[in-house]
Short mmCIF file of C-alpha atoms in Angstrom, two decimals:
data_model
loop_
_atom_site.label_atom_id
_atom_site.label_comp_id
_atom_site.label_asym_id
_atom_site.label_seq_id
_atom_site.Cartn_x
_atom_site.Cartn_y
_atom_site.Cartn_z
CA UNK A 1 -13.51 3.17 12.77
CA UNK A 2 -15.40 0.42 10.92
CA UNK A 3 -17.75 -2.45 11.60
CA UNK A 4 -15.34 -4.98 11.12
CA UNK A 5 -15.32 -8.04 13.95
CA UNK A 6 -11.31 -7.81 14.04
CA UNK A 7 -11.97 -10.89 16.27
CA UNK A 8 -13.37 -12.90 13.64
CA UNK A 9 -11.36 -12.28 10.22
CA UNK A 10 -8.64 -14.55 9.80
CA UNK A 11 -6.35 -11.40 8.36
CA UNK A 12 -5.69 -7.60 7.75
CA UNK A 13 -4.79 -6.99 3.93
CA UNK A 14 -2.77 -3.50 4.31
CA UNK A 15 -2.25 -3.08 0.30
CA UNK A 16 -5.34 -3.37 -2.14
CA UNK A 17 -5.97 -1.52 -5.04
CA UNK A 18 -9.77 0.64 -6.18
CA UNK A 19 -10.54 0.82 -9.44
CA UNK A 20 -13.72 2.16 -10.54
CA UNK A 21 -17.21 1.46 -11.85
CA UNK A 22 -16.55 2.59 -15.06
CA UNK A 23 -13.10 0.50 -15.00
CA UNK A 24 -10.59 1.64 -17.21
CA UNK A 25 -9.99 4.49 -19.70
CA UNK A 26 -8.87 3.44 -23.31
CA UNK A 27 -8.52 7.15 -24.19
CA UNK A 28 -5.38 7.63 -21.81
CA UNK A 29 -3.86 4.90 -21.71
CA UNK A 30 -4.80 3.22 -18.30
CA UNK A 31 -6.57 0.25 -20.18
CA UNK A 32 -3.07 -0.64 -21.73
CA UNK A 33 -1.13 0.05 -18.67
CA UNK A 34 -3.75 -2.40 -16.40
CA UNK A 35 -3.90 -5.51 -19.48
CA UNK A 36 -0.44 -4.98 -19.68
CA UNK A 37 0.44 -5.25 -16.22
CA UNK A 38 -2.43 -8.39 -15.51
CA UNK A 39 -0.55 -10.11 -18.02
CA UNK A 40 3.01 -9.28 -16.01
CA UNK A 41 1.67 -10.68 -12.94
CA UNK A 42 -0.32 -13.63 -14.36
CA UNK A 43 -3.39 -12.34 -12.90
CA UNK A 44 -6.81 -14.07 -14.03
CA UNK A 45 -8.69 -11.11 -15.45
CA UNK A 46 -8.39 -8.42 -18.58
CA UNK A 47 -10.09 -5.83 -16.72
CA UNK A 48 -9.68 -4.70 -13.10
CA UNK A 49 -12.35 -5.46 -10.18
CA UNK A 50 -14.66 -2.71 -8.82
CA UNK A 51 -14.83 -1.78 -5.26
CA UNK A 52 -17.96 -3.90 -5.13
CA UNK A 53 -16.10 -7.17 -6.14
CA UNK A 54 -13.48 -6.30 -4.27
CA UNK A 55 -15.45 -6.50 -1.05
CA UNK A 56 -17.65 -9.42 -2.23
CA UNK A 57 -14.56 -11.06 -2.60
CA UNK A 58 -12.80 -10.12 0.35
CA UNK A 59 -15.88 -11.15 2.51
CA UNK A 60 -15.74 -14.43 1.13
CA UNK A 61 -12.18 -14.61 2.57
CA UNK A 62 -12.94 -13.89 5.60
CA UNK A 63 -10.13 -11.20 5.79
CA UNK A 64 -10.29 -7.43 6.13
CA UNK A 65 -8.90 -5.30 3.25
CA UNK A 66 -7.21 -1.74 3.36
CA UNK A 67 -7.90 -0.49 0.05
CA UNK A 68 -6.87 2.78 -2.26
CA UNK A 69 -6.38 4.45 -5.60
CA UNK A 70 -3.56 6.20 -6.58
CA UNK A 71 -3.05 9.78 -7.72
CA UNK A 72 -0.66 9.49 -10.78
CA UNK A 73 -2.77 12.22 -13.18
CA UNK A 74 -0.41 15.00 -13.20
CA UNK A 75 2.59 12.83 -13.70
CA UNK A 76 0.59 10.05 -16.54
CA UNK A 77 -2.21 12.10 -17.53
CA UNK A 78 -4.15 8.82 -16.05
CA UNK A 79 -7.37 10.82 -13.92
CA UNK A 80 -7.58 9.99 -10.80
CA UNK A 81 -10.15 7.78 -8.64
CA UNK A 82 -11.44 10.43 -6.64
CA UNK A 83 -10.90 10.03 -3.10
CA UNK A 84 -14.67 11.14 -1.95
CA UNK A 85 -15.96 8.36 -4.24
CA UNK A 86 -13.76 5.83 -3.13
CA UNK A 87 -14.59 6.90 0.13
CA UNK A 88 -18.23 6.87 -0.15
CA UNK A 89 -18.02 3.25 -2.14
CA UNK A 90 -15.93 1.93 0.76
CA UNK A 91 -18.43 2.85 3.47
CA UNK A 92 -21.44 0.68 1.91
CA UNK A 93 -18.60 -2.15 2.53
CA UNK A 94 -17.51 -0.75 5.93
CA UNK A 95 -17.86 -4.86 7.45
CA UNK A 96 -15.03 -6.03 5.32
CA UNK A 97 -12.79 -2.68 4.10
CA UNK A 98 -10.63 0.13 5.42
CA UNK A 99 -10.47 3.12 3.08
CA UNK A 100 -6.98 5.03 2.52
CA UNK A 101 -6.45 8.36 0.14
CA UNK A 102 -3.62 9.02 -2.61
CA UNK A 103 -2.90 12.33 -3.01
CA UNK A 104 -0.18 13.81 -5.33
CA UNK A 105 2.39 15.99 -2.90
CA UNK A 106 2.47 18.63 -5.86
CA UNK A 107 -1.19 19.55 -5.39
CA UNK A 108 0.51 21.20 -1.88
CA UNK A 109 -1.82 23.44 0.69
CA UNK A 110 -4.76 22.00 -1.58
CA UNK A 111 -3.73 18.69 -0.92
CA UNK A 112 -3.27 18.99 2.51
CA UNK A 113 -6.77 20.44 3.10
CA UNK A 114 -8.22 17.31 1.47
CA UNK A 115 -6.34 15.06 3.26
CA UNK A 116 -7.12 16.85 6.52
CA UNK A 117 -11.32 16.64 5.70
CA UNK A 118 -11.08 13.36 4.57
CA UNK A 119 -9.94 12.12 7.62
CA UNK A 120 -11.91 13.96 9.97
CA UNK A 121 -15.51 13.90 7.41
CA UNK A 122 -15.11 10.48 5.35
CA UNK A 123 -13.55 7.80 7.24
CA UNK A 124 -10.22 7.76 5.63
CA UNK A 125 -7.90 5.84 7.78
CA UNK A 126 -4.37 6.58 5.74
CA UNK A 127 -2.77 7.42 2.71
CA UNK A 128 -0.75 5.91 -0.48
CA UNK A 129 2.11 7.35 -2.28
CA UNK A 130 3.73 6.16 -5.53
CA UNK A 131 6.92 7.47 -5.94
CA UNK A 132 7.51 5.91 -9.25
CA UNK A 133 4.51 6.75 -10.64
CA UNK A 134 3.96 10.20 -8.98
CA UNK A 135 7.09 11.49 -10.17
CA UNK A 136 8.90 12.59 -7.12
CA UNK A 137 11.33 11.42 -4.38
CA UNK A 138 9.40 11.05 -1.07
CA UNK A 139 12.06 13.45 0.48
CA UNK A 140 11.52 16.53 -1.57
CA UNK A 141 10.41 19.60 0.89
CA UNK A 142 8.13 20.54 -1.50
CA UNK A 143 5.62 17.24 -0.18
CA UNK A 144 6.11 18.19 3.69
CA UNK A 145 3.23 20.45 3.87
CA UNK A 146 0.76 17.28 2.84
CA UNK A 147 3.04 15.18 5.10
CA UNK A 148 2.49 17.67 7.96
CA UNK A 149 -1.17 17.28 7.30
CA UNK A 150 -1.04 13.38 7.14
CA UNK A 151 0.87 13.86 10.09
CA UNK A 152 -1.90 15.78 12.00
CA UNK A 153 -4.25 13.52 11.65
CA UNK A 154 -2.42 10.56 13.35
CA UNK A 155 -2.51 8.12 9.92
CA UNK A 156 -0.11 6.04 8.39
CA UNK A 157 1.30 6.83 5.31
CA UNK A 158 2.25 3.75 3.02
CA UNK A 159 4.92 4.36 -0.38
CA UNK A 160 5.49 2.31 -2.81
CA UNK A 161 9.10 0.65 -2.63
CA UNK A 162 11.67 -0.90 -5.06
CA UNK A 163 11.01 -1.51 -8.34
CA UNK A 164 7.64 -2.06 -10.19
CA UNK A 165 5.46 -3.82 -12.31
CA UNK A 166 3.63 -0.93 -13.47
CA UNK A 167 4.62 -0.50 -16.99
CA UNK A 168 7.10 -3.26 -16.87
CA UNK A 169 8.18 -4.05 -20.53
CA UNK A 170 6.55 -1.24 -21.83
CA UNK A 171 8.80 1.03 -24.04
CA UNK A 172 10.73 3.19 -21.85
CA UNK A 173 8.59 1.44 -18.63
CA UNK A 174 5.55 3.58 -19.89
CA UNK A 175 7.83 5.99 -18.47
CA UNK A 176 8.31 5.54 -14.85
CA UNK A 177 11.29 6.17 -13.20
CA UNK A 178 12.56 3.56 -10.44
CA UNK A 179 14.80 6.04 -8.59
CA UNK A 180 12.15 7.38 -7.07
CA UNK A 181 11.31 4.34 -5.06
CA UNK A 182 14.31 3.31 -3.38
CA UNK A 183 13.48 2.96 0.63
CA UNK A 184 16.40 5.24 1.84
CA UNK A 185 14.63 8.20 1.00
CA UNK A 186 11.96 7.35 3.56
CA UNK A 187 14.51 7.33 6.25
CA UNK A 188 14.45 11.53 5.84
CA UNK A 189 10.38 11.45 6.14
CA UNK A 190 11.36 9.00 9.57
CA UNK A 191 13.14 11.61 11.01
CA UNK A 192 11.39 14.20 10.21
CA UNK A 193 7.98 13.59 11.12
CA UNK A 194 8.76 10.58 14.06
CA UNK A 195 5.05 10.35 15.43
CA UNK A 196 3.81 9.52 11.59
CA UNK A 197 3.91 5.95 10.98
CA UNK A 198 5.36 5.30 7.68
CA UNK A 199 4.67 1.64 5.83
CA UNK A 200 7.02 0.96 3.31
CA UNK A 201 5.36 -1.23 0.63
CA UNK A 202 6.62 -4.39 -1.02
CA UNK A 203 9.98 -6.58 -0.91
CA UNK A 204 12.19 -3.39 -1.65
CA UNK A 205 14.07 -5.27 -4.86
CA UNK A 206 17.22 -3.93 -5.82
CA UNK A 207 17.06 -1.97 -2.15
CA UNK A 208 15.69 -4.61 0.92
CA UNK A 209 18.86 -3.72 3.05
CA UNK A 210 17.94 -0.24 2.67
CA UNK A 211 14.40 -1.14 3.68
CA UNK A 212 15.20 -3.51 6.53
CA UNK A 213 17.68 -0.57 7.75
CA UNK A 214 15.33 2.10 7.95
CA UNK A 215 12.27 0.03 9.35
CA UNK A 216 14.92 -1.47 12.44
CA UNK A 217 16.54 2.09 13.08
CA UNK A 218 13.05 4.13 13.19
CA UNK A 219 10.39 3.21 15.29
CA UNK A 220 7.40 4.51 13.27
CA UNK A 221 8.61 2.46 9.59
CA UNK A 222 6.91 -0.96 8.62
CA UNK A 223 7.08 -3.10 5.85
CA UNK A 224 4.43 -4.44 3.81
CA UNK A 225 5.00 -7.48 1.96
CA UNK A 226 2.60 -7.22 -0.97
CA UNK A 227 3.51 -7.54 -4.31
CA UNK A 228 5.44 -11.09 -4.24
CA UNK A 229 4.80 -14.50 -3.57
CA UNK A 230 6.28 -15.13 -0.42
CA UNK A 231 7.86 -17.94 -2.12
CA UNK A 232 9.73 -15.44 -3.58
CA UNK A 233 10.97 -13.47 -0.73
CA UNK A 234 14.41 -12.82 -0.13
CA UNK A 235 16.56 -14.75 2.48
CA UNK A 236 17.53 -11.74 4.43
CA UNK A 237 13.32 -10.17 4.13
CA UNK A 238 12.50 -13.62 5.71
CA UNK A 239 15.06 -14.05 8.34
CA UNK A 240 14.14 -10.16 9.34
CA UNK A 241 10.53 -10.69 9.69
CA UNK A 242 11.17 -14.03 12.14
CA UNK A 243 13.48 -11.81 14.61
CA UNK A 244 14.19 -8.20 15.18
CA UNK A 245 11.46 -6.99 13.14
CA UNK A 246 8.59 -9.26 13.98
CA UNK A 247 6.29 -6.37 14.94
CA UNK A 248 6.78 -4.72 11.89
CA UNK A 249 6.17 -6.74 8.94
CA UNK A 250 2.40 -6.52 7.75
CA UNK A 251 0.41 -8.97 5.39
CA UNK A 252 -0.68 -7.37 2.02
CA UNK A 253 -1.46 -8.66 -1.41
CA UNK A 254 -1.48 -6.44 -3.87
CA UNK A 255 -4.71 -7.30 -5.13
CA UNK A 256 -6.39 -7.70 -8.02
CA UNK A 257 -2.82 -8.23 -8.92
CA UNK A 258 -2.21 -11.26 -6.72
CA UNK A 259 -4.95 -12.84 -4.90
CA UNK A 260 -5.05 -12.62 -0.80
CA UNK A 261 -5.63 -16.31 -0.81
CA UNK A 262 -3.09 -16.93 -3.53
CA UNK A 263 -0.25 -15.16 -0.96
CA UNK A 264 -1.99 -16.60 2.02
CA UNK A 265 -1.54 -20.31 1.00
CA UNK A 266 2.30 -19.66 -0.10
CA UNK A 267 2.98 -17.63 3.20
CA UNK A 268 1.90 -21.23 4.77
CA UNK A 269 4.79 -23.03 3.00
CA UNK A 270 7.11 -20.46 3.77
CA UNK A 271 10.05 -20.24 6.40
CA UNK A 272 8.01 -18.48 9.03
CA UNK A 273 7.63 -19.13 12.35
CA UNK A 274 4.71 -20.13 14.27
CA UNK A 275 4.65 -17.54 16.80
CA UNK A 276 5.62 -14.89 14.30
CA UNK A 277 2.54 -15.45 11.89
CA UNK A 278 -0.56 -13.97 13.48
CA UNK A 279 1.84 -10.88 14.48
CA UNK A 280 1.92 -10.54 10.30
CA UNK A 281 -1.69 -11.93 9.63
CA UNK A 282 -3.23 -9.22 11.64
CA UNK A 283 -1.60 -8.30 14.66
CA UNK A 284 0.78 -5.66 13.74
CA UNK A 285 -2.07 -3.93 11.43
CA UNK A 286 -4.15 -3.65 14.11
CA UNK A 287 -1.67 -2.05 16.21
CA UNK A 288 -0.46 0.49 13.17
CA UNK A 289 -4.07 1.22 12.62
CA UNK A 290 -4.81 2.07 16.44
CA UNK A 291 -7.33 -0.60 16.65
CA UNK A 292 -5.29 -2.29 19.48
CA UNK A 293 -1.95 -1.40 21.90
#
């Protein structure tokens, strides 16, 4: 799949973010809707990291990074990273990072043929949905036919979950609707396609009973736990990940939002336990990524 020693790096980051070499775009908005969100999450930067830095970065770490953009143009007028470049930008850093697609469900048959040629000509290992800011619940037929694709191919799928800092205390939330996002709806997608595996990203806030319910009922649904401190986590998140759903809770950031090591070192003051934190480090990505049984 990649060059990455998966014996040496210390961790598996399952949710990082590509922005590109030109950064962001002033005349749609995206530059306002990245400062904007920086400031929300008190990251230490006006202007988002390339793939480039991204890697440089993440090799310094020592840990392994799956990284994507996110297709949001049709429902933000934001244009898209295009998944070829992010692709092709990702395999000069093929030591250190594992490339994923985002693909908006409404682009359909045309959708699904990219997805299918990215995986089987570009090395793309899975794909990213954004309920919230795609505009659609993850349940509407209308997606199947790219999910069917996805599905084909053998790669997880990962949605965004709960609610969201993007556009957070912008009027109207710049627009985004949370109701897309709540975790239930992914228990449809479980059923219906049971051999795809399905991550569900992020503490789940107002929803993590709906999350933790789907991911212990279906077999194929993980949780990521980017987007908070662990510090932060809930109770019930923490008390799930330490029992019943062990093998199913996966390390991610977030990044550039929040920093791997800024997680890392408040995952090691958190209420985990021993046996259960190289299962979330790395373990259960490699598995879900079919790099081991």
């Amino acid at each position: 799949m990649t060059k990455i020693d998966f014996d040496k790096i210390r961790a598996i980051d399952i949710h990082t973010h590509a922005e590109e070499p030109c950064g962001c775009h002033a005349d749609d908005g995206y530059d306002e809707l990245q400062t904007t969100m920086a400031k929300y999450f008190g990251a230490p930067w006006s202007h988002p990291p390339t793939i480039d830095e991204t890697a440089a970065h993440y090799r310094e770490m020592n840990i392994a990074a799956v990284i994507f953009p996110v297709d949001a143009e049709r429902e933000t007028g934001y244009r898209r990273y295009n998944n070829y470049e992010v692709a092709d930008a990702c395999a000069k850093h093929d030591d250190i990072l594992i490339p994923f697609a985002s693909i908006d469900p409404a682009k359909g048959r045309l959708g699904a043929r990219e997805a299918r040629d990215l995986v089987e000509n570009h090395g793309v290992q899975g794909f990213k949905f954004h309920p919230t800011m795609q505009g659609f619940y993850p349940n509407d037929r209308s997606a199947y036919v790219l999910y069917e694709a996805i599905a084909e191919t053998g790669k997880p799928a990962l949605f965004h979950t709960g609610q969201t800092g993007v556009g957070s205390g912008m009027p109207g939330g710049n627009g985004m609707r949370l109701k897309y996002s709540n975790p239930i709806y992914m228990d449809d997608l479980a059923v219906d396609f049971p051999d795809m595996p399905i991550i569900l990203a992020h503490p789940s806030f107002p929803w993590q009973e709906e999350a933790l319910a789907v991911a212990q009922h279906k077999p194929n649904v993980y949780i990521d736990l980017s987007g908070w401190s662990p510090k932060y986590f809930p109770k019930i998140l923490v008390q799930y990940a330490n029992t019943i759903l062990k093998k199913k809770m996966l390390f991610g950031s977030d990044w550039p939002m929040i920093a791997p090591e800024k997680w890392l070192d408040a995952f090691d003051k958190a209420e985990f336990r021993d046996e259960v934190r190289p299962l979330i480090l790395k373990q259960n990505a490699m598995r879900l990524l079919g790099i081991a049984n």
